[in-house]
Short mmCIF file of the N, C-alpha and C atoms (twelve columns), coordinates in Angstrom:
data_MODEL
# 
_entry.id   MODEL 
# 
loop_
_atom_site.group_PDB 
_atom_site.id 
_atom_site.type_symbol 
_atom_site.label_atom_id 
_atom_site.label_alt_id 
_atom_site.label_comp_id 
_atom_site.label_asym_id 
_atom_site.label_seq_id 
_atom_site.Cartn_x 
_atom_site.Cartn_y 
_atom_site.Cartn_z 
_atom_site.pdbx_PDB_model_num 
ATOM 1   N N  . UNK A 1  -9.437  11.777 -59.435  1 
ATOM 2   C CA . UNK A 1  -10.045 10.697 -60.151  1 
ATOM 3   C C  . UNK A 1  -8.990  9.817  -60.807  1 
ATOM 4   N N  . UNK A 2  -7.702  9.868  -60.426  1 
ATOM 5   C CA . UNK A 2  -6.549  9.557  -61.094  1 
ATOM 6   C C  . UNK A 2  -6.595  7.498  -60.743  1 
ATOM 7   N N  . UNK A 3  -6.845  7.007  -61.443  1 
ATOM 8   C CA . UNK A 3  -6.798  5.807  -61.125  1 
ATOM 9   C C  . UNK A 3  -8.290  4.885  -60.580  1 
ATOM 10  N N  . UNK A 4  -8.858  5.879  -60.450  1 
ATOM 11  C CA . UNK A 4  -10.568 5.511  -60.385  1 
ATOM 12  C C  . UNK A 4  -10.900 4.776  -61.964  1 
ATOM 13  N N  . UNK A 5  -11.751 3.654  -61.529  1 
ATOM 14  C CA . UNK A 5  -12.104 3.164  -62.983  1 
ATOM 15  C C  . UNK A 5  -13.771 2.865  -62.276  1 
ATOM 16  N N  . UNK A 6  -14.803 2.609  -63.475  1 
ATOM 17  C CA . UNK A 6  -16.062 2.659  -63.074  1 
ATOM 18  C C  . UNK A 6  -16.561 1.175  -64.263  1 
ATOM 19  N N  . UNK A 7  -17.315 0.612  -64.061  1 
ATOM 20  C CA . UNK A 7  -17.625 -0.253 -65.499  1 
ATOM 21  C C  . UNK A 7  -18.601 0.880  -66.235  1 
ATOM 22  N N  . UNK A 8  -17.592 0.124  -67.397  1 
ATOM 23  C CA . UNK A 8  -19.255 0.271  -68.676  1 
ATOM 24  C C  . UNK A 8  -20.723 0.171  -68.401  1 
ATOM 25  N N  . UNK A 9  -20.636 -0.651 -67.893  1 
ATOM 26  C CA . UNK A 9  -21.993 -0.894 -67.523  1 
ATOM 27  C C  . UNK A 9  -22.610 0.324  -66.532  1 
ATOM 28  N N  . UNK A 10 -21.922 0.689  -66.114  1 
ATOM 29  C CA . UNK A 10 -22.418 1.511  -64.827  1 
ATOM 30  C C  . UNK A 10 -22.275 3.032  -65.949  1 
ATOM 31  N N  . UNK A 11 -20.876 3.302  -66.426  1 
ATOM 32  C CA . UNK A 11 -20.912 4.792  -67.253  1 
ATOM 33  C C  . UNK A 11 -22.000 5.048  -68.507  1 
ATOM 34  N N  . UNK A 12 -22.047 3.685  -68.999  1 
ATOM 35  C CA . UNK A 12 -23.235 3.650  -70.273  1 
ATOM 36  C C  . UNK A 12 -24.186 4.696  -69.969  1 
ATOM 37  N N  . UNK A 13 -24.909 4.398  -68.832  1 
ATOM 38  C CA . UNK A 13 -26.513 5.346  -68.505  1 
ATOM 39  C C  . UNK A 13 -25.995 6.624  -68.640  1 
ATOM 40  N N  . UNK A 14 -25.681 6.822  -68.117  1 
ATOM 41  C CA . UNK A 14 -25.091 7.973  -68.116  1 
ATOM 42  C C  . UNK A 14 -24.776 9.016  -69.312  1 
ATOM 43  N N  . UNK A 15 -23.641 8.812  -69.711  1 
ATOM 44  C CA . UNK A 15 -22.919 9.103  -71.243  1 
ATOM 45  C C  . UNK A 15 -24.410 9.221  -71.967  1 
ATOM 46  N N  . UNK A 16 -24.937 8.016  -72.236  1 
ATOM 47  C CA . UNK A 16 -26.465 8.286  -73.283  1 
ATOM 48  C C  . UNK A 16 -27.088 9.157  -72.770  1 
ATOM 49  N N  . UNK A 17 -27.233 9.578  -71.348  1 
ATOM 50  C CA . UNK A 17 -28.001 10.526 -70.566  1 
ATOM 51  C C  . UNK A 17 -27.524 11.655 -71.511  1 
ATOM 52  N N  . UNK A 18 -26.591 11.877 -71.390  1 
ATOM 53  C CA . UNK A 18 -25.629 13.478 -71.753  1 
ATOM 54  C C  . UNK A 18 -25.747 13.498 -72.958  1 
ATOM 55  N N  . UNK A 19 -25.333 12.491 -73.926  1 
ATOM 56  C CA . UNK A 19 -25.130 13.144 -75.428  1 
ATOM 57  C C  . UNK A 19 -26.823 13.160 -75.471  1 
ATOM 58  N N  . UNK A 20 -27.873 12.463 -75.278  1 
ATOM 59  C CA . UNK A 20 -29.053 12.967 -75.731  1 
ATOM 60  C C  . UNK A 20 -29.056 14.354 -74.997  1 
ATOM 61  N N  . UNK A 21 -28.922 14.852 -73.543  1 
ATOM 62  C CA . UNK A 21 -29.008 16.485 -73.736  1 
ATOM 63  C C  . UNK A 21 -28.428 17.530 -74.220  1 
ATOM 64  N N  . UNK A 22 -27.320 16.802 -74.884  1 
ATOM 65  C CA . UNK A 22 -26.461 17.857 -75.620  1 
ATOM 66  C C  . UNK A 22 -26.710 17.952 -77.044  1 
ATOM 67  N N  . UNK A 23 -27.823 16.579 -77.915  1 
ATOM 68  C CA . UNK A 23 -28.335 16.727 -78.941  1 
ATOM 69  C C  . UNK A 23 -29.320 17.439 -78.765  1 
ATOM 70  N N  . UNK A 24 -30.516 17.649 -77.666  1 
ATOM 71  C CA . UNK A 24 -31.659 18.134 -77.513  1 
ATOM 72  C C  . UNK A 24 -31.244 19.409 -77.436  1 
ATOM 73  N N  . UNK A 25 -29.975 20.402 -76.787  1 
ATOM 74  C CA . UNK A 25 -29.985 21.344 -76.793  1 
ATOM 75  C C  . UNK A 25 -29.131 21.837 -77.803  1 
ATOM 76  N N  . UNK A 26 -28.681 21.306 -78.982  1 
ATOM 77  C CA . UNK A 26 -27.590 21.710 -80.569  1 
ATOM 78  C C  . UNK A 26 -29.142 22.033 -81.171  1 
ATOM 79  N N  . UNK A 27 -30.211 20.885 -81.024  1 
ATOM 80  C CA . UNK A 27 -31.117 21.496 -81.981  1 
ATOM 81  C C  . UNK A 27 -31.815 22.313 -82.228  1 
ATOM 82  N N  . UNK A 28 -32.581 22.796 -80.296  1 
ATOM 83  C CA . UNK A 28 -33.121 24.169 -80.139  1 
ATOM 84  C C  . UNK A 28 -31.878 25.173 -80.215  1 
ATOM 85  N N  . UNK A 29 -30.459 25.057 -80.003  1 
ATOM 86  C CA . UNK A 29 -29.088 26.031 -80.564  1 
ATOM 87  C C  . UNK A 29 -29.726 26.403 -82.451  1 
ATOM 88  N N  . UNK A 30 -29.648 25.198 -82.920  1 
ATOM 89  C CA . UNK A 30 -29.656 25.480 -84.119  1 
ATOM 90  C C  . UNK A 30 -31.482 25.665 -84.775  1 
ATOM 91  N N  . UNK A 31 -32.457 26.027 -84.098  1 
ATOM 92  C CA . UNK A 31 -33.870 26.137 -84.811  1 
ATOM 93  C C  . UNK A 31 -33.663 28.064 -84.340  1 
ATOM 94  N N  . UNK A 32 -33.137 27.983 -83.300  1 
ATOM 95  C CA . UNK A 32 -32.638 29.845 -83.073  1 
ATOM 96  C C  . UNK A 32 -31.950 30.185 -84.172  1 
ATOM 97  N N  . UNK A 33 -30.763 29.915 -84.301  1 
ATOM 98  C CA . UNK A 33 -30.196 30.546 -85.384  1 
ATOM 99  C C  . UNK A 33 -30.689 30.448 -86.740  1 
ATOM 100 N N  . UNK A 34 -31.574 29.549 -87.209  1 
ATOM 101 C CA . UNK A 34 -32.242 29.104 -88.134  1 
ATOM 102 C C  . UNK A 34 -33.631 30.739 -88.339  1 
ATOM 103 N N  . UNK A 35 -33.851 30.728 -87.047  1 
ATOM 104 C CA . UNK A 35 -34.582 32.138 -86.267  1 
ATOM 105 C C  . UNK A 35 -34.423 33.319 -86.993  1 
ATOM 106 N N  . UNK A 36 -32.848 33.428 -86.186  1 
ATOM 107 C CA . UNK A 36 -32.536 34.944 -86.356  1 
ATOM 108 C C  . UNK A 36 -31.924 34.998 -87.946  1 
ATOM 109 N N  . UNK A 37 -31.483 33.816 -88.460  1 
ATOM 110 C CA . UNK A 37 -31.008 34.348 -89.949  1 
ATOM 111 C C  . UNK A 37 -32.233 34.319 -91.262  1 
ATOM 112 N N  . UNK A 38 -33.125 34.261 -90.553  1 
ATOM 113 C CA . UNK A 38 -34.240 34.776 -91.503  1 
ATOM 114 C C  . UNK A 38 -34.796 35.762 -90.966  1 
ATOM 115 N N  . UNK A 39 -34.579 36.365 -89.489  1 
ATOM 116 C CA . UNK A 39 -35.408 37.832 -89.201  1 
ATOM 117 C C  . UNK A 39 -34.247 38.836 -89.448  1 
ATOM 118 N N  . UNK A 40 -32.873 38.576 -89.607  1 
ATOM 119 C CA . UNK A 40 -31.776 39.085 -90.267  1 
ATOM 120 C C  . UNK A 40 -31.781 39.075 -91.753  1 
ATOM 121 N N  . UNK A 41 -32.169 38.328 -92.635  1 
ATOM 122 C CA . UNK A 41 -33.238 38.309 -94.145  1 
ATOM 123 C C  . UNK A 41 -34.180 39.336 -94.217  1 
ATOM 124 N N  . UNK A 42 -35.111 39.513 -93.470  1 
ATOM 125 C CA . UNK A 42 -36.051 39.907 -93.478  1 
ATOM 126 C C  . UNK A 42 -35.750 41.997 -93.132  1 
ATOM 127 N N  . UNK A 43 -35.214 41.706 -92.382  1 
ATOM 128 C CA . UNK A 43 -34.063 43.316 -91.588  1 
ATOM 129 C C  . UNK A 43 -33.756 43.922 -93.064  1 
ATOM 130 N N  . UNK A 44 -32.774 43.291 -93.680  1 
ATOM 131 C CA . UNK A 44 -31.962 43.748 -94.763  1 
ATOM 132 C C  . UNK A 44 -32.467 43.869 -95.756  1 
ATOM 133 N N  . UNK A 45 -33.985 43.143 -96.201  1 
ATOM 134 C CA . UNK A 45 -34.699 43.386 -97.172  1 
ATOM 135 C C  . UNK A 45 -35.347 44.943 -96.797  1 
ATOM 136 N N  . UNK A 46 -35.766 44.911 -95.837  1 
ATOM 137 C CA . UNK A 46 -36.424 46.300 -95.379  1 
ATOM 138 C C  . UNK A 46 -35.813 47.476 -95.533  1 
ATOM 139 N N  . UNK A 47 -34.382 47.114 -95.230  1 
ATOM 140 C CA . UNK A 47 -33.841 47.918 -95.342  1 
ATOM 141 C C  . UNK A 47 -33.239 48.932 -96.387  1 
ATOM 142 N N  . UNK A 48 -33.511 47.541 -97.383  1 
ATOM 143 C CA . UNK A 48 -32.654 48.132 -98.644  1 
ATOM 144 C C  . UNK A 48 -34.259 48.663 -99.561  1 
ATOM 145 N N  . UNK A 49 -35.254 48.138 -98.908  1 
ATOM 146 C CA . UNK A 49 -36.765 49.051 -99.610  1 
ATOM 147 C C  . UNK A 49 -36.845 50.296 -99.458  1 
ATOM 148 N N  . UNK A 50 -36.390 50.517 -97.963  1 
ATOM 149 C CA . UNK A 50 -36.448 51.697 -97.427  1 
ATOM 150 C C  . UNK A 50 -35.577 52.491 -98.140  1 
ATOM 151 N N  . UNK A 51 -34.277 52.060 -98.212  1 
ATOM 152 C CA . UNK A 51 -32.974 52.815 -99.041  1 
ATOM 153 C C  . UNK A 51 -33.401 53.169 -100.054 1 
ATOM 154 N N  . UNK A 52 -33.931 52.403 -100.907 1 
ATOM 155 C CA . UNK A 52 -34.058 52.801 -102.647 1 
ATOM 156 C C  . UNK A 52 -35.530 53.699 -102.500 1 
ATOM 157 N N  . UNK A 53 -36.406 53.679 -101.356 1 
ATOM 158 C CA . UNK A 53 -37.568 54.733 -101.528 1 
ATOM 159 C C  . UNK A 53 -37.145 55.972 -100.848 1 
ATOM 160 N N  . UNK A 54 -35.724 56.011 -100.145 1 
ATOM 161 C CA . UNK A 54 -35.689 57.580 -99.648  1 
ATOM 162 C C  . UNK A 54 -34.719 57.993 -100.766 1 
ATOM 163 N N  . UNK A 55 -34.432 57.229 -101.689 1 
ATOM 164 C CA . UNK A 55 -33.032 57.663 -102.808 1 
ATOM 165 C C  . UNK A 55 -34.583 58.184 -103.817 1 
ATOM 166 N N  . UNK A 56 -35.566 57.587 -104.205 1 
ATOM 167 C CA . UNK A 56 -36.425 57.639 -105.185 1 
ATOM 168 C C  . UNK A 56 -35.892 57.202 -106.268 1 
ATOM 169 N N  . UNK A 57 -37.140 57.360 -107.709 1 
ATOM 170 C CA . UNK A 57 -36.672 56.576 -108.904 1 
ATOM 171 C C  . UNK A 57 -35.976 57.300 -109.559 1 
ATOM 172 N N  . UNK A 58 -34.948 56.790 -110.277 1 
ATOM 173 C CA . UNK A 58 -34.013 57.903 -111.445 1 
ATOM 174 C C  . UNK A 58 -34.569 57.971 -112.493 1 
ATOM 175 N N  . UNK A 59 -34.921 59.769 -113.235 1 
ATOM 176 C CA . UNK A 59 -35.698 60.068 -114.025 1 
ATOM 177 C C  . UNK A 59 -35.192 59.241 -115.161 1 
ATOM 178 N N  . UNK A 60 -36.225 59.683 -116.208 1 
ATOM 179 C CA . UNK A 60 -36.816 58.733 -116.947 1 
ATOM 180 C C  . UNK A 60 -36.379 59.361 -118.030 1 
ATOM 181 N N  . UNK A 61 -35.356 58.609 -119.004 1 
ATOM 182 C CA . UNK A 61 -34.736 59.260 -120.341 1 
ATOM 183 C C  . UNK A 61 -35.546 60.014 -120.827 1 
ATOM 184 N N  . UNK A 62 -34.867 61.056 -121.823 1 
ATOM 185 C CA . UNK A 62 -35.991 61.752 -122.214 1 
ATOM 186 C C  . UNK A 62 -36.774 62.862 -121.257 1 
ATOM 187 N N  . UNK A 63 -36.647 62.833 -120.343 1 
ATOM 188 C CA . UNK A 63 -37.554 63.810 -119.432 1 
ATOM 189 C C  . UNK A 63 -37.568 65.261 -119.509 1 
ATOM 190 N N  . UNK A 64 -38.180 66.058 -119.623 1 
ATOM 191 C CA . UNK A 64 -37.819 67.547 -119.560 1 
ATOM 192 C C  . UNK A 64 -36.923 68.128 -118.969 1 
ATOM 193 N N  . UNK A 65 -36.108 68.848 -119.571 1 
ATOM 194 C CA . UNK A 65 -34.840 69.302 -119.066 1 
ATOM 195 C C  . UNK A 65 -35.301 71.107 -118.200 1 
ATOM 196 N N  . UNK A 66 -35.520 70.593 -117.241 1 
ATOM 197 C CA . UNK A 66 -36.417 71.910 -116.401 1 
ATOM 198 C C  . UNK A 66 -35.360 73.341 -116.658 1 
ATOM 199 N N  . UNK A 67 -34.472 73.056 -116.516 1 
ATOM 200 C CA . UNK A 67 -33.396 74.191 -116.835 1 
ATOM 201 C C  . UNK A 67 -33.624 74.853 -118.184 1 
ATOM 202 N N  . UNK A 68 -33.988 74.135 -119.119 1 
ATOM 203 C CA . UNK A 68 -34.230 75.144 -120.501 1 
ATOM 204 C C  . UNK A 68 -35.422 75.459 -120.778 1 
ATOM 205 N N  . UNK A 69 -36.589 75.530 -118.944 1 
ATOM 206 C CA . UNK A 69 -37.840 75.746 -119.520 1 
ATOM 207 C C  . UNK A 69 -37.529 77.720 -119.446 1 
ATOM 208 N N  . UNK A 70 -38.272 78.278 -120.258 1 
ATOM 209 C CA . UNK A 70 -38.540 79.493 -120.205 1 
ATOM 210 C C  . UNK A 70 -38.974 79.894 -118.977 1 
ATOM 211 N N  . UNK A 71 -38.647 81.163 -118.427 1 
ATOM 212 C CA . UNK A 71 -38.576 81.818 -117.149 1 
ATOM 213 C C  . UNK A 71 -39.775 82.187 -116.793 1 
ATOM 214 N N  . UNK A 72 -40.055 81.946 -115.263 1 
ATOM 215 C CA . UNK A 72 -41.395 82.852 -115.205 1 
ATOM 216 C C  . UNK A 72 -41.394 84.186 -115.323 1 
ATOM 217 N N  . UNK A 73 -42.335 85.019 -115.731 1 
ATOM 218 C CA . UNK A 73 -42.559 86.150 -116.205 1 
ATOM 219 C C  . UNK A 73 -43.784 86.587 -115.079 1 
ATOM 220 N N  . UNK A 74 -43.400 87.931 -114.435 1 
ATOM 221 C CA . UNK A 74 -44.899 88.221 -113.755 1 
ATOM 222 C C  . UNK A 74 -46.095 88.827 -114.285 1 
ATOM 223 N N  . UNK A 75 -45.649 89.405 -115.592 1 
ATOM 224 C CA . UNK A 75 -46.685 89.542 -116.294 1 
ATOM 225 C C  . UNK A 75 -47.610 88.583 -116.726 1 
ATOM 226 N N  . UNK A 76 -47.156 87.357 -116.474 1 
ATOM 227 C CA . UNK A 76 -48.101 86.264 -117.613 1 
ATOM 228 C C  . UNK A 76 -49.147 85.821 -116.425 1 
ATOM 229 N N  . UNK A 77 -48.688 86.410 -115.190 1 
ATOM 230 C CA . UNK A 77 -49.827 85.778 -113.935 1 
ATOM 231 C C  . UNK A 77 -50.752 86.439 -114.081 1 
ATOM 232 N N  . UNK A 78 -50.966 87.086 -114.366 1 
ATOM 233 C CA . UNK A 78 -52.953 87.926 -114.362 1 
ATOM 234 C C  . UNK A 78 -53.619 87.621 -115.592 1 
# 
């Protein structure tokens, strides 16, 4: 193509051809990623629900200290 020249007139159609499909396809590029970084939001929220319900809640000041309850006795069952 070394020395090939074309008019403006003739490359214009063209060129507008292309950058409109290369805008039409940045925007469905970017409504995907727009996609996945809210079902990636959505992942990590779950995740961290899940985390803190298999850790459970940390007792509650004050709570009975089970270790200084008095021992069971088998006499006291009948």
């Amino acid at each position: 193509m070394a020395g090939q020249q074309i008019s403006v007139e003739t490359a214009f159609p063209i060129y507008r051809q292309r950058c409109t499909e290369l805008f039409d396809e940045n925007l469905l590029l970017r409504a995907q990623v727009a996609g996945l970084e809210r079902r990636v939001s959505e992942l990590e929220q779950q995740a961290s629900a899940q985390e803190a319900a298999a850790v459970g809640p940390e007792p509650a000041f004050g709570a009975p200290d089970l270790a200084a309850q008095p021992p069971f006795l088998e006499d006291e069952q009948a």
